[in-house]
XYZ file of C-alpha atoms in Angstrom:
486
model
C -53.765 48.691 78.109
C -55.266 46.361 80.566
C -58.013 46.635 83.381
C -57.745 44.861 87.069
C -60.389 42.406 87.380
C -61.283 39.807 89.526
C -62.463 36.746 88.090
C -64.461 33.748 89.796
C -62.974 30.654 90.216
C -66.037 29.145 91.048
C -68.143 28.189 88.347
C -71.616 27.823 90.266
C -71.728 31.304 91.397
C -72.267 32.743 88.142
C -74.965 30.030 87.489
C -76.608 30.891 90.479
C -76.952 34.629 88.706
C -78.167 33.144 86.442
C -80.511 31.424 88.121
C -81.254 34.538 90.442
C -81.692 36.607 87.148
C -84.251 33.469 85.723
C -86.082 33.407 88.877
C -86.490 37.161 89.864
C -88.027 37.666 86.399
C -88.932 41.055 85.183
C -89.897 43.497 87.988
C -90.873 47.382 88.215
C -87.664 47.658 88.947
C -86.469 46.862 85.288
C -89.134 48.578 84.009
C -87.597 51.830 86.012
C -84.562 51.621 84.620
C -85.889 50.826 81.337
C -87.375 54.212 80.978
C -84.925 55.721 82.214
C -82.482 54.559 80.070
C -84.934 54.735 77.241
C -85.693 58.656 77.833
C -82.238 59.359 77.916
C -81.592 57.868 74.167
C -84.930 58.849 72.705
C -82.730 62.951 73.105
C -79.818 61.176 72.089
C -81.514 60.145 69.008
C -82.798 63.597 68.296
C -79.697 65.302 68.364
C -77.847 62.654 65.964
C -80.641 63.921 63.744
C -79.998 67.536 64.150
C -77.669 68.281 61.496
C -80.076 67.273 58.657
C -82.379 69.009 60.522
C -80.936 72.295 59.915
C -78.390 71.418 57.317
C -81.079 73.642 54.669
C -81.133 76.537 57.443
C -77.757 76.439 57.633
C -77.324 76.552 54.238
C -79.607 79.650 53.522
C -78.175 81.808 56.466
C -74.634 80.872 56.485
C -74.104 80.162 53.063
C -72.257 77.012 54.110
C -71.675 73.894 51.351
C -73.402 70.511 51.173
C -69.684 69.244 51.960
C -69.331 71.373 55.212
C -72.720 70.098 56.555
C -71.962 66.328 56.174
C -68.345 67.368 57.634
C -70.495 68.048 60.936
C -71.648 64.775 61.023
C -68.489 62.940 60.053
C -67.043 65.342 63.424
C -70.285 64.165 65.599
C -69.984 60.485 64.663
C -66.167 60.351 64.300
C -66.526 61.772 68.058
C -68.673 58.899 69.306
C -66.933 56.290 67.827
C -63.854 57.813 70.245
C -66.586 58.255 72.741
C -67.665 54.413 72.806
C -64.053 52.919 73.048
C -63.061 54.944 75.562
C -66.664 54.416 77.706
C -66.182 50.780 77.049
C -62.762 50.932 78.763
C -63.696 52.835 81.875
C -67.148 50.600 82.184
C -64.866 47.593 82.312
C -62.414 48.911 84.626
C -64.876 51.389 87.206
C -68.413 50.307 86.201
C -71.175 51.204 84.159
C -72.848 53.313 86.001
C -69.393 56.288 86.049
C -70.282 56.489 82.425
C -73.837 57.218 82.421
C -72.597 60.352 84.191
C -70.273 61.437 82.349
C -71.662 60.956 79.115
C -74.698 63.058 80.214
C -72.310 66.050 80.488
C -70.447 65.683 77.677
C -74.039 65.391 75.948
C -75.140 68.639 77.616
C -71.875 71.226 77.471
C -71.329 70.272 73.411
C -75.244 70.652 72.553
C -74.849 74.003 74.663
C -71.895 75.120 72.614
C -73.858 74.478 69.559
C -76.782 76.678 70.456
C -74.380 79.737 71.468
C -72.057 79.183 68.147
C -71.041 82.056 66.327
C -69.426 80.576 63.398
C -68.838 77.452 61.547
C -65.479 76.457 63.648
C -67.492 77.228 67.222
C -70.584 75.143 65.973
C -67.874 72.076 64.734
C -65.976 71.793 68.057
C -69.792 71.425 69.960
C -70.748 68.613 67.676
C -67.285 66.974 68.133
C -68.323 67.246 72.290
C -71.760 66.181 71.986
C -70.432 63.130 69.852
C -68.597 61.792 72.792
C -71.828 61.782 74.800
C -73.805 60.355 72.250
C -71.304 57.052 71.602
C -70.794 56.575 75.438
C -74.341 57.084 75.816
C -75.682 54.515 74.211
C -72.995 51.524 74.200
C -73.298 51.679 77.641
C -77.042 51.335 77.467
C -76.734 48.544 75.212
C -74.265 46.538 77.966
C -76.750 47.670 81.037
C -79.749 46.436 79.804
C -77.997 43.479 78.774
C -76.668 42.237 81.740
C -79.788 43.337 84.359
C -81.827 40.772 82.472
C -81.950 37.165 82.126
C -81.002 35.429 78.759
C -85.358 34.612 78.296
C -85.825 38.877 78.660
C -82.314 40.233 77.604
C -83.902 40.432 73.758
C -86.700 42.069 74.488
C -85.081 45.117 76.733
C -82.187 45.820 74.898
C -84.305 46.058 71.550
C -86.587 48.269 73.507
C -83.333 50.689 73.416
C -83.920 51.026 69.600
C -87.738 51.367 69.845
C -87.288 54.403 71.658
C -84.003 55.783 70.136
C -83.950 54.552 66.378
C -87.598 53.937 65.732
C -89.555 56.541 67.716
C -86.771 59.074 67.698
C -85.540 58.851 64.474
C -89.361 59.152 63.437
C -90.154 61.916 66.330
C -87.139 64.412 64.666
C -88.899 65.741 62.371
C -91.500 66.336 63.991
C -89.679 68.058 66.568
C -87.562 70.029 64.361
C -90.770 71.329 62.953
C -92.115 72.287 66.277
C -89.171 74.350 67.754
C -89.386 75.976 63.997
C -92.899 76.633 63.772
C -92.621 78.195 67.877
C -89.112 79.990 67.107
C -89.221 81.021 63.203
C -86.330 83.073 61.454
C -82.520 83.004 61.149
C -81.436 81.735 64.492
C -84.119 79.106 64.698
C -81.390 76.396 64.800
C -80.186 77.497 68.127
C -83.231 77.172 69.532
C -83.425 73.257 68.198
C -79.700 72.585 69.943
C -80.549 74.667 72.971
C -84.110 72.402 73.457
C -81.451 69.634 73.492
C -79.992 70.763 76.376
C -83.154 71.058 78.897
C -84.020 67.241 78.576
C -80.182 65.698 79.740
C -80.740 68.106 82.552
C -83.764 66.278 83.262
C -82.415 62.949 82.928
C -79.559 63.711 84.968
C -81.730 63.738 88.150
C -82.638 60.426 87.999
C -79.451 58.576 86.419
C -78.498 57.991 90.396
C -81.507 55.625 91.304
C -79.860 53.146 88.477
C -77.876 50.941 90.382
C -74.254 48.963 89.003
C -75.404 46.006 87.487
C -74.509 42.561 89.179
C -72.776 40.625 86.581
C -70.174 43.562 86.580
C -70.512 43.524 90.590
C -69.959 39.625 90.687
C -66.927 39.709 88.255
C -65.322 42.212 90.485
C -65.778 39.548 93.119
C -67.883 42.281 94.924
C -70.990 39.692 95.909
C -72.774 41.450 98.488
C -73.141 44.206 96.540
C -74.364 42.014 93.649
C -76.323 40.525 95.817
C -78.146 43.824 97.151
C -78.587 45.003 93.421
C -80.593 41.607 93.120
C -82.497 42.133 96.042
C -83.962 45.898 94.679
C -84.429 44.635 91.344
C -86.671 41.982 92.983
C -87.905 44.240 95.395
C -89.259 46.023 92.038
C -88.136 49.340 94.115
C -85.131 51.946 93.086
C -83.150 52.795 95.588
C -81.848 51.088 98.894
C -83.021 47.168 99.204
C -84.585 45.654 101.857
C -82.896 45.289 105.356
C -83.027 42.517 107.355
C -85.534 39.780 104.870
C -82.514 40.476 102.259
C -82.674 37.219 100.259
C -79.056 36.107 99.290
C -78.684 34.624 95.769
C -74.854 34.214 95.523
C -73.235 32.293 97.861
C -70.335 33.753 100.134
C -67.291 33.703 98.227
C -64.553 31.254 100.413
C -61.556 32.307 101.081
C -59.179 32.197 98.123
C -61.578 31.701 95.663
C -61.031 34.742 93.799
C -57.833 35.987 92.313
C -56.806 39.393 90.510
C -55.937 38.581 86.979
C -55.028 40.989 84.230
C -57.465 41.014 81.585
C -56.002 42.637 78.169
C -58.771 44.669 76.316
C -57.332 43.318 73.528
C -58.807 40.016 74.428
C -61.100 41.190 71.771
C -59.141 40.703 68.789
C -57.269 37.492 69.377
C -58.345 33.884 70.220
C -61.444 32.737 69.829
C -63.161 36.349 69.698
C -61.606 37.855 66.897
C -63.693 36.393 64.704
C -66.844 37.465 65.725
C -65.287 40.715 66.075
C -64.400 40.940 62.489
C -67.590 39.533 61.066
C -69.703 41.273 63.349
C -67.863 44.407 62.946
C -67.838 44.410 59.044
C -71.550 43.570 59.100
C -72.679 46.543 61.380
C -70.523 48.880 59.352
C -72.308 48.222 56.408
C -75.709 49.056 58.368
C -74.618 51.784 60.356
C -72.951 53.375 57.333
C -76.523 52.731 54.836
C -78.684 54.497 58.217
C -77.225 57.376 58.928
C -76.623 58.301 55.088
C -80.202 58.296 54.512
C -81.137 59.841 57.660
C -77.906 62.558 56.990
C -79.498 63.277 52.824
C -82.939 62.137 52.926
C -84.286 66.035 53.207
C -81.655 66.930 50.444
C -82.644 64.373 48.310
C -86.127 65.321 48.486
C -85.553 68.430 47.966
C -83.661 68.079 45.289
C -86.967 66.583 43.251
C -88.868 69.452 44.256
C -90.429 69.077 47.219
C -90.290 72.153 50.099
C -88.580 71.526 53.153
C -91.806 71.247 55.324
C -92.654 68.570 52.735
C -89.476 66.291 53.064
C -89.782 66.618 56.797
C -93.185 65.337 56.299
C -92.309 62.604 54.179
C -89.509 62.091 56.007
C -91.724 61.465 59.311
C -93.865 59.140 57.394
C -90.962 56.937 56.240
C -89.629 56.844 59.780
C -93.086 55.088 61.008
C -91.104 52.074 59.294
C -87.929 52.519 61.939
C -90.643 52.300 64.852
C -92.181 49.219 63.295
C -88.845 47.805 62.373
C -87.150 48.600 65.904
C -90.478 46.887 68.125
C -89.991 43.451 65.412
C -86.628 43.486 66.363
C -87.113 43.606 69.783
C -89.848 40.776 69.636
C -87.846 39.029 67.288
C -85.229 39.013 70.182
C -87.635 37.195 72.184
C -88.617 34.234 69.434
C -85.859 33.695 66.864
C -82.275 32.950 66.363
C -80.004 36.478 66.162
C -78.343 35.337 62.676
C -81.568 34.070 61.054
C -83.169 37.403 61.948
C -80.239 39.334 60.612
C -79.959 37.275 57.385
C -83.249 37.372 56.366
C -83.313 41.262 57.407
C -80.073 41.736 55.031
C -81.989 40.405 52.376
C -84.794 42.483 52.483
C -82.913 45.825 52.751
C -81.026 44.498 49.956
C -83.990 44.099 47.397
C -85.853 47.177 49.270
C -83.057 49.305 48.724
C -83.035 48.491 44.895
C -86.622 49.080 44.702
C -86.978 52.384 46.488
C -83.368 53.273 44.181
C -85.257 52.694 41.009
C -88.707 52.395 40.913
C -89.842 55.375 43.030
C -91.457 57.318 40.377
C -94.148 58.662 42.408
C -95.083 59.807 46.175
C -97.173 56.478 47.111
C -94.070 54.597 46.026
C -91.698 56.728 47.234
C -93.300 56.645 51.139
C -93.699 53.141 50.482
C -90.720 52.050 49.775
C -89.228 54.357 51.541
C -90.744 53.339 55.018
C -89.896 49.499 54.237
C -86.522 50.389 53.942
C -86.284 51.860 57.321
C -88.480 48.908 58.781
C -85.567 47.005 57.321
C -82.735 49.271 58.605
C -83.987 49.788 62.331
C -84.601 45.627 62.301
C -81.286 44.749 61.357
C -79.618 47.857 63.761
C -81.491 46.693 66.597
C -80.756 43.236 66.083
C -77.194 44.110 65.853
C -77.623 45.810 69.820
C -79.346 42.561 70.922
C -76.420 40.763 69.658
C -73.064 42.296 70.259
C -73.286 42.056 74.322
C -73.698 38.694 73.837
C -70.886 38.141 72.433
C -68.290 38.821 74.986
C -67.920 37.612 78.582
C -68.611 39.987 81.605
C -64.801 40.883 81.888
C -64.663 42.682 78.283
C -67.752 43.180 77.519
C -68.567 46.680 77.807
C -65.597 47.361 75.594
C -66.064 44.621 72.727
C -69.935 45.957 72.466
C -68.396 49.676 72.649
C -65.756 48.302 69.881
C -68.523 47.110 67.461
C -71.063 49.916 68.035
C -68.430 52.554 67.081
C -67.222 50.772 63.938
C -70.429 51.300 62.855
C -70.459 55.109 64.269
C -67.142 55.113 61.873
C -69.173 54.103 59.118
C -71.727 56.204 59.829
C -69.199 59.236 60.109
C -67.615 58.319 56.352
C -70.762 57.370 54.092
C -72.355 60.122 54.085
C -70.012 61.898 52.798
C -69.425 58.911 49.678
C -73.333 58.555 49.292
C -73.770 62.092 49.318
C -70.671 61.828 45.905
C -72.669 59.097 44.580
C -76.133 60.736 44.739
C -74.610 63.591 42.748
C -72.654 61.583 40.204
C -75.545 58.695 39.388
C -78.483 59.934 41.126
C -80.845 58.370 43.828
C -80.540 54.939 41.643
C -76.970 55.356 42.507
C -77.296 55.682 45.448
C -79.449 53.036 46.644
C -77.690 50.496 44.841
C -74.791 50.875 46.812
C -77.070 50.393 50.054
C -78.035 46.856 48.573
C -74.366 46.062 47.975
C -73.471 46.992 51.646
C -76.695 44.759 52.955
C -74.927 42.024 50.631
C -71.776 42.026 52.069
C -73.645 42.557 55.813
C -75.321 38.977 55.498
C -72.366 37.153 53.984
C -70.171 38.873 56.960
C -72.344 36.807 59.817
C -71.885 33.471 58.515
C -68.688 33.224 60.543
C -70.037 34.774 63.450
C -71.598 32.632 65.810
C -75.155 31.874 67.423
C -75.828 33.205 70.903
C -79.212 32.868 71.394
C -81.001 30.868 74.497
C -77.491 30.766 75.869
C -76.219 32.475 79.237
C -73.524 35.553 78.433
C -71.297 34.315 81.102
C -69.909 30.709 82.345
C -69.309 27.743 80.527
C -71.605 27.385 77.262
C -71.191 31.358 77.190
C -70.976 32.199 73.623
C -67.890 34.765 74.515
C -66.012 32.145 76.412
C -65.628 29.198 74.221
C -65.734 29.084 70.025
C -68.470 25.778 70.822
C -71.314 26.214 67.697
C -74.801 25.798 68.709
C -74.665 22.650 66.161
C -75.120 19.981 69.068
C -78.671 21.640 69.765
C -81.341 21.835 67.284
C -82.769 25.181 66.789
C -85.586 23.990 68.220
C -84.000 22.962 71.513
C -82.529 26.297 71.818
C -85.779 28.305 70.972
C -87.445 26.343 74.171
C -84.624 26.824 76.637
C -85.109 30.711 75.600
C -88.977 30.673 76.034
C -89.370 28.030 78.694
C-alpha cells in the first residue's frame, strides 16, 4: 500500500517554512482554527463517554449484562482504531482537510442510529459507525494542529486538543449526561443523550470549510503556491481567501526539476530508523490509553458498587475529572517548557504510585475524590503529552498515518481493558484493579527510554527527529530548551 508523493529536493525550502512558520507567529487565524478544531473534539469526547453514561439505564430497562455494555465500547473503540489507520492513509495521500469531512459524518449518521435503536444489535452497529468518526476525528486533529504551528507553539496547540477533549470533556460528561436526564427523565432518556450528540457535528460541520490544508502537507506535495497562500491567511489572521495583490511569498519558486514523484511505503513506519519509536511509543500509549478509558468505562459501576446512587457517582465522578482539566492544561504548558520524555517519565511515575494509593487506601470520600482526581491529573498529563509527541515523530510524508498508527494502538487498548479491568475488579476488587494500572504506568515509562527526544527540533528537514535516528546527546538540554523558547 503506498501513497504518491512528491518530495523536495531542495533542502532550504522547507527551512524557509520553517522560518515562515517562526516568523508569522501565532495569529487569529490559529486561534480560529483552534476552536474550531477544539469544539469539534470537546462532542467527540462526550460521546466516547456515553456508554458509561447510560450503561446503569441500560441496564435497568433492557436488562442487558455488565459484559454486553463494555462490549459497546470494545465495538466503539475497536471502530476508531480502524477509523484512525484508515484517516491516516487518506490524509497522507488527499490531505487533511478530506478527513475532517468525512469523519464528521460518520460521527453524525452512527450517533443518529444510536438514538433511533430498537434493540441491542441496532444500538451496537451505531457505536461501531460513530467509532470511525471519533478515531479519524481526532488523529487528524492531532497532525493539523501540529503542522500549522511552529516547533516554539506546536506544544502548546496540540495539548490544547486535550484541554478541551480529555480534560474539559471528559469532566463536562457528567454533567451533561445529568442535564439531558434531569430535562428528558424516564426509560428512553438515553436516546435523548445520543440524539443531543447529533445537533452539535451539525453545527461544526458549517464551519469545517474555512480550515484551510495545512502547508507542510501542501509543500510536500510540491504544491508551493498553495502553501504559500495558506501562509499568507494564517498571517493575515483572517479565514478564508488571502490577500490579493500584497501576497507575501515565503517559499521560493520551485525550479524546474527540483521535485520528483517518489513512492513512499506507509510502511515506512515500521522499518528503518522509525520502527523503534513506533514500538516504544506504541507500547507506552497502550498502557495509558488502556488505564483511561477503563476508569472512565467502570468508574460509575465501581461507585456504585460501594453504595453510592448514580446521581452520586456522576457527581463524584465530575469532581475527579477537574484533575483531567488540570492535568490536560500542564500538559499543554509543559509542551511549551520541558523535554517530551522527561514530562512523560516523571508523569508515569506518578500515575504509578497514585494509582496504588487511590487502589488501596481510599477508605473514605475525601480520599477517594482525592486520589481519585490526582489520578486523572496524571492520566490526561501523560495522554496529552503522548498527542504533543507522536506528530513529531514522523516526517511530513507519513505522518498523518504513523500519528494515526500510535493513537489507535492506544484506541485498541482502550477497546480490550475494560473488559480485563472490569474481570479484575470483580475477582480482587478496586485494590485489584488499580494495581494493575500502576503496572501498566511501569511498563509505559520503561517503554520511552528507546524512543527518542524531539523537542526544540523542526518535524521536517535535516535534524528532523523522523528523518534521521541522530539523539539530542550533542545538545545539552539546556541548549535545546532555549532554541524552543527563544
Amino acid at each position: 500500500m503506498g501513497a504518491e508523493v512528491v518530495v523536495s529536493s531542495s533542502e532550504p525550502r522547507l527551512q524557509q517554512l520553517e522560518r515562515a512558520l517562526d516568523d508569522i507567529g501565532v495569529t487569529p487565524s490559529h486561534k480560529k482554527i483552534l476552536a474550531l478544531i477544539l469544539f469539534g473534539v470537546l462532542f467527540d469526547v462526550f460521546e466516547q463517554n456515553a456508554v458509561g453514561l447510560v450503561g446503569p439505564l441500560l441496564r435497568e430497562y433492557w436488562g442487558i449484562s455488565a459484559t454486553q455494555i463494555g462490549f459497546l465500547n470494545t465495538l466503539t473503540f475497536g471502530a476508531a482504531a480502524i477509523g484512525r489507520l484508515g484517516s491516516g492513509y487518506i490524509a497522507d495521500r488527499y490531505g487533511r482537510r478530506t478527513m475532517l469531512s468525512i469523519n464528521l459524518m460518520l460521527f453524525t449518521l452512527g450517533a443518529l442510529i444510536c438514538a433511533l435503536a430498537t434493540n441491542y444489535s441496532m444500538l451496537a452497529a451505531g457505536r461501531f459507525i460513530v467509532g470511525f468518526g471519533l478515531g479519524g476525528e481526532i488523529s487528524i486533529a492531532v497532525t493539523m494542529l501540529a503542522e500549522f504551528c511552529s516547533s516554539r507553539f506546536r506544544g502548546v496547540a496540540v495539548g490544547a486538543i486535550n484541554v478541551a477533549g480529555g480534560g474539559l470533556g471528559n469532566m463536562l460528561a457528567p454533567a451533561f449526561g445529568l442535564a439531558v436526564f434531569a430535562f428528558f427523565p424516564g426509560p428512553d432518556s438515553w436516546r435523548w443523550l445520543f440524539g443531543c450528540l447529533v445537533l452539535p457535528a451539525f453545527f461544526v460541520l458549517l464551519y469545517r470549510r474555512f480550515i484551510p490544508e495545512t502547508p507542510r502537507f501542501l509543500l510536500s506535495k510540491g504544491r508551493v503556491e498553495e502553501a504559500n497562500r495558506v501562509l499568507n491567511i494564517l498571517a493575515s489572521g483572517k479565514l478564508g481567501k488571502s490577500s490579493g495583490g500584497s501576497a507575501k511569498r515565503y517559499l521560493s519558486e520551485a525550479v524546474a526539476g527540483a521535485h520528483r514523484a517518489e513512492k513512499v511505503r506507509l510502511r515506512e513506519v515500521f522499518v528503518g530508523p522509525l520502527a523503534r519509536r513506533t514500538v516504544a511509543v506504541g507500547i507506552a500509549v497502550c498502557m495509558t490509553y488502556g488505564a483511561q478509558i477503563s476508569v472512565l468505562t467502570l468508574m460509575p459501576t465501581i461507585l456504585m458498587a460501594q453504595g453510592y446512587t448514580l446521581s452520586k457517582s456522576f457527581v463524584f465522578t465530575i469532581v475527579m475529572q477537574s484533575g483531567s482539566l488540570l492535568g490536560a492544561i500542564t500538559a499543554s504548558y509543559f509542551g511549551f517548557r520541558f523535554p517530551r520524555k522527561r514530562v512523560l517519565t516523571l508523569g508515569a511515575i506518578a500515575a504509578c504510585v497514585i494509582g496504588l494509593c487511590f487502589g488501596f487506601l481510599s477508605k473514605s470520600q475525601p480520599l477517594i475524590l482525592a486520589f481519585g482526581a490526582a489520578f486523572q491529573f496524571c492520566v490526561l498529563l501523560l495522554n496529552t503529552s503522548i498527542w504533543i509527541y507522536a506528530p513529531e515523530l514522523y516526517p511530513t510524508r507519513v505522518r498523518a498515518f504513523g500519528t494515526a498508527f500510535i493513537l489507535a494502538l492506544g484506541t485498541l487498548a482502550g477497546a480490550a481493558m475494560p473488559l480485563v479491568a472490569g474481570r479484575v475488579f470483580d475477582q480482587y476488587g478496586i485494590g485489584g484493579m488499580f494495581g494493575m494500572m500502576a503496572g501498566m504506568y511501569a511498563v509505559f515509562a520503561i517503554a520511552l527510554t528507546f524512543a527518542p527526544e524531539t523537542f526544540g527540533k523542526p518535524i521536517d528537514g535535516p535534524e528532523a527527529p523522523g528523518d534521521t535516528d541522530t539523539p539530542t546527546s550533542g545538545r545539552s538540554s539546556t541548549d535545546v530548551s532555549a532554541s524552543a523558547t527563544s
